Amino acid sequence: MTPEQQQQLVASAREVRANAYAPASKFLVGAALLTDDGRVFVGCNVENASYGLTICAERAAVCAAVAAGARRVVAVAVVTGLADPARPCGACRQVLSEFGPDMQVVLAGTGESELTTTLAKLLPDAFSFDALEP
């Protein structure tokens, strides 16, 4: 991922964060994915009164990408309203690994700092369909 692509991803995640629906937690999250063909897909968290039906921004972005035919993600940016960047939850890490176990992860908050890491560092030894083969 180029520095320009990283800037675009973070900007896209910041922009879509404003659309998040979080009446219970007030914790707005935006995510932007970069696919292997250069497309960017965004998602925001959507809470539900039945808390288990809430969807995180990262998984919403994955759903948008898959609906458009994407199958490989090379990077994701996640932006929250915290001063220090927050990490994706475990469910999001697992779903992201399905589409890019070695993807770059850029985490940003309201401050100037950004944390860049990899999904493999956030989710070592991820479960995959390979584990289901006899």
Short mmCIF file of C-alpha atoms in Angstrom, two decimals:
data_model
loop_
_atom_site.label_atom_id
_atom_site.label_comp_id
_atom_site.label_asym_id
_atom_site.label_seq_id
_atom_site.Cartn_x
_atom_site.Cartn_y
_atom_site.Cartn_z
CA MET A 1 0.00 0.00 0.00
CA THR A 2 1.36 3.38 -0.98
CA PRO A 3 1.35 6.35 1.41
CA GLU A 4 -1.30 7.97 -0.80
CA GLN A 5 -3.50 4.88 -0.59
CA GLN A 6 -3.08 4.85 3.19
CA GLN A 7 -4.13 8.51 3.39
CA GLN A 8 -7.15 7.78 1.19
CA LEU A 9 -8.18 4.81 3.33
CA VAL A 10 -7.96 6.77 6.57
CA ALA A 11 -9.85 9.70 5.04
CA SER A 12 -12.57 7.38 3.73
CA ALA A 13 -12.90 5.70 7.14
CA ARG A 14 -13.12 9.09 8.87
CA GLU A 15 -15.82 10.23 6.45
CA VAL A 16 -18.02 7.13 6.74
CA ARG A 17 -17.65 7.14 10.54
CA ALA A 18 -20.05 10.10 10.57
CA ASN A 19 -22.78 7.78 9.24
CA ALA A 20 -22.46 5.22 12.04
CA TYR A 21 -25.63 4.31 13.93
CA ALA A 22 -24.69 3.90 17.58
CA PRO A 23 -27.56 5.13 19.79
CA ALA A 24 -26.59 2.87 22.70
CA SER A 25 -22.80 3.11 22.88
CA LYS A 26 -22.24 6.44 21.10
CA PHE A 27 -19.03 4.75 19.85
CA LEU A 28 -18.84 5.65 16.17
CA VAL A 29 -16.51 3.60 13.99
CA GLY A 30 -15.63 3.85 10.31
CA ALA A 31 -13.68 1.38 8.22
CA ALA A 32 -12.31 1.42 4.69
CA LEU A 33 -10.91 -1.57 2.79
CA LEU A 34 -8.50 -1.58 -0.13
CA THR A 35 -8.93 -4.57 -2.44
CA ASP A 36 -6.27 -6.16 -4.60
CA ASP A 37 -7.74 -4.48 -7.68
CA GLY A 38 -7.47 -1.00 -6.12
CA ARG A 39 -11.10 -0.46 -5.14
CA VAL A 40 -12.06 1.03 -1.77
CA PHE A 41 -15.11 -0.08 0.20
CA VAL A 42 -16.38 1.53 3.37
CA GLY A 43 -18.54 0.53 6.30
CA CYS A 44 -19.67 1.91 9.64
CA ASN A 45 -20.98 0.26 12.76
CA VAL A 46 -24.73 -0.25 13.02
CA GLU A 47 -26.12 -1.00 16.47
CA ASN A 48 -29.39 -2.75 17.16
CA ALA A 49 -31.67 -2.86 20.20
CA SER A 50 -31.00 -6.61 20.16
CA TYR A 51 -27.30 -6.11 20.89
CA GLY A 52 -26.18 -9.38 19.31
CA LEU A 53 -27.40 -8.12 15.93
CA THR A 54 -25.02 -5.15 15.96
CA ILE A 55 -22.50 -5.14 13.11
CA CYS A 56 -19.06 -3.60 13.34
CA ALA A 57 -17.69 -1.20 10.74
CA GLU A 58 -15.04 -3.65 9.55
CA ARG A 59 -17.57 -6.39 8.85
CA ALA A 60 -19.94 -3.91 7.16
CA ALA A 61 -17.09 -2.92 4.82
CA VAL A 62 -16.28 -6.56 4.10
CA CYS A 63 -19.94 -7.19 3.23
CA ALA A 64 -19.93 -4.23 0.82
CA ALA A 65 -16.75 -5.49 -0.85
CA VAL A 66 -18.03 -9.04 -1.20
CA ALA A 67 -21.37 -7.81 -2.58
CA ALA A 68 -19.39 -5.98 -5.28
CA GLY A 69 -17.44 -9.13 -6.16
CA ALA A 70 -14.20 -8.48 -4.27
CA ARG A 71 -12.49 -11.45 -2.69
CA ARG A 72 -9.06 -10.17 -1.67
CA VAL A 73 -8.35 -7.31 0.74
CA VAL A 74 -4.84 -5.90 1.00
CA ALA A 75 -5.42 -3.21 3.64
CA VAL A 76 -7.98 -1.83 6.07
CA ALA A 77 -8.20 1.45 7.95
CA VAL A 78 -10.28 1.72 11.12
CA VAL A 79 -11.11 5.08 12.70
CA THR A 80 -12.76 5.65 16.08
CA GLY A 81 -13.50 8.64 18.27
CA LEU A 82 -10.83 7.71 20.81
CA ALA A 83 -7.63 9.71 21.10
CA ASP A 84 -5.53 6.55 20.79
CA PRO A 85 -6.32 4.14 17.97
CA ALA A 86 -8.55 1.20 18.93
CA ARG A 87 -8.00 -2.33 17.65
CA PRO A 88 -10.64 -4.38 15.80
CA CYS A 89 -12.62 -6.83 17.92
CA GLY A 90 -11.94 -10.55 17.65
CA ALA A 91 -14.91 -11.23 15.37
CA CYS A 92 -13.74 -8.55 12.94
CA ARG A 93 -10.19 -9.89 12.97
CA GLN A 94 -11.49 -13.34 12.05
CA VAL A 95 -13.74 -12.06 9.25
CA LEU A 96 -10.95 -9.87 7.84
CA SER A 97 -8.57 -12.84 7.84
CA GLU A 98 -10.92 -14.67 5.47
CA PHE A 99 -10.16 -12.09 2.79
CA GLY A 100 -6.55 -11.15 3.53
CA PRO A 101 -4.71 -12.85 6.36
CA ASP A 102 -1.59 -10.80 5.58
CA MET A 103 -3.34 -7.44 5.05
CA GLN A 104 -2.01 -4.19 6.45
CA VAL A 105 -4.08 -2.60 9.21
CA VAL A 106 -4.07 1.15 9.83
CA LEU A 107 -5.67 2.32 13.06
CA ALA A 108 -6.51 5.96 13.75
CA GLY A 109 -8.41 8.00 16.31
CA THR A 110 -9.06 11.65 16.93
CA GLY A 111 -5.41 12.39 17.59
CA GLU A 112 -2.60 12.67 15.09
CA SER A 113 -1.15 9.23 15.76
CA GLU A 114 -1.79 6.30 13.46
CA LEU A 115 -0.76 2.75 14.18
CA THR A 116 0.14 0.55 11.24
CA THR A 117 0.38 -3.19 11.78
CA THR A 118 -0.65 -6.40 10.07
CA LEU A 119 -3.62 -8.63 10.59
CA ALA A 120 -1.26 -11.56 11.16
CA LYS A 121 0.13 -9.72 14.20
CA LEU A 122 -3.36 -8.95 15.49
CA LEU A 123 -4.61 -12.50 14.85
CA PRO A 124 -1.79 -15.04 14.76
CA ASP A 125 -2.70 -18.57 13.67
CA ALA A 126 -6.15 -17.56 12.44
CA PHE A 127 -8.73 -20.27 11.86
CA SER A 128 -9.32 -20.89 8.14
CA PHE A 129 -11.02 -23.24 5.74
CA ASP A 130 -7.68 -25.03 5.40
CA ALA A 131 -8.22 -26.33 8.95
CA LEU A 132 -11.43 -28.03 7.80
CA GLU A 133 -9.71 -30.22 5.22
CA PRO A 134 -9.15 -33.83 6.30
#
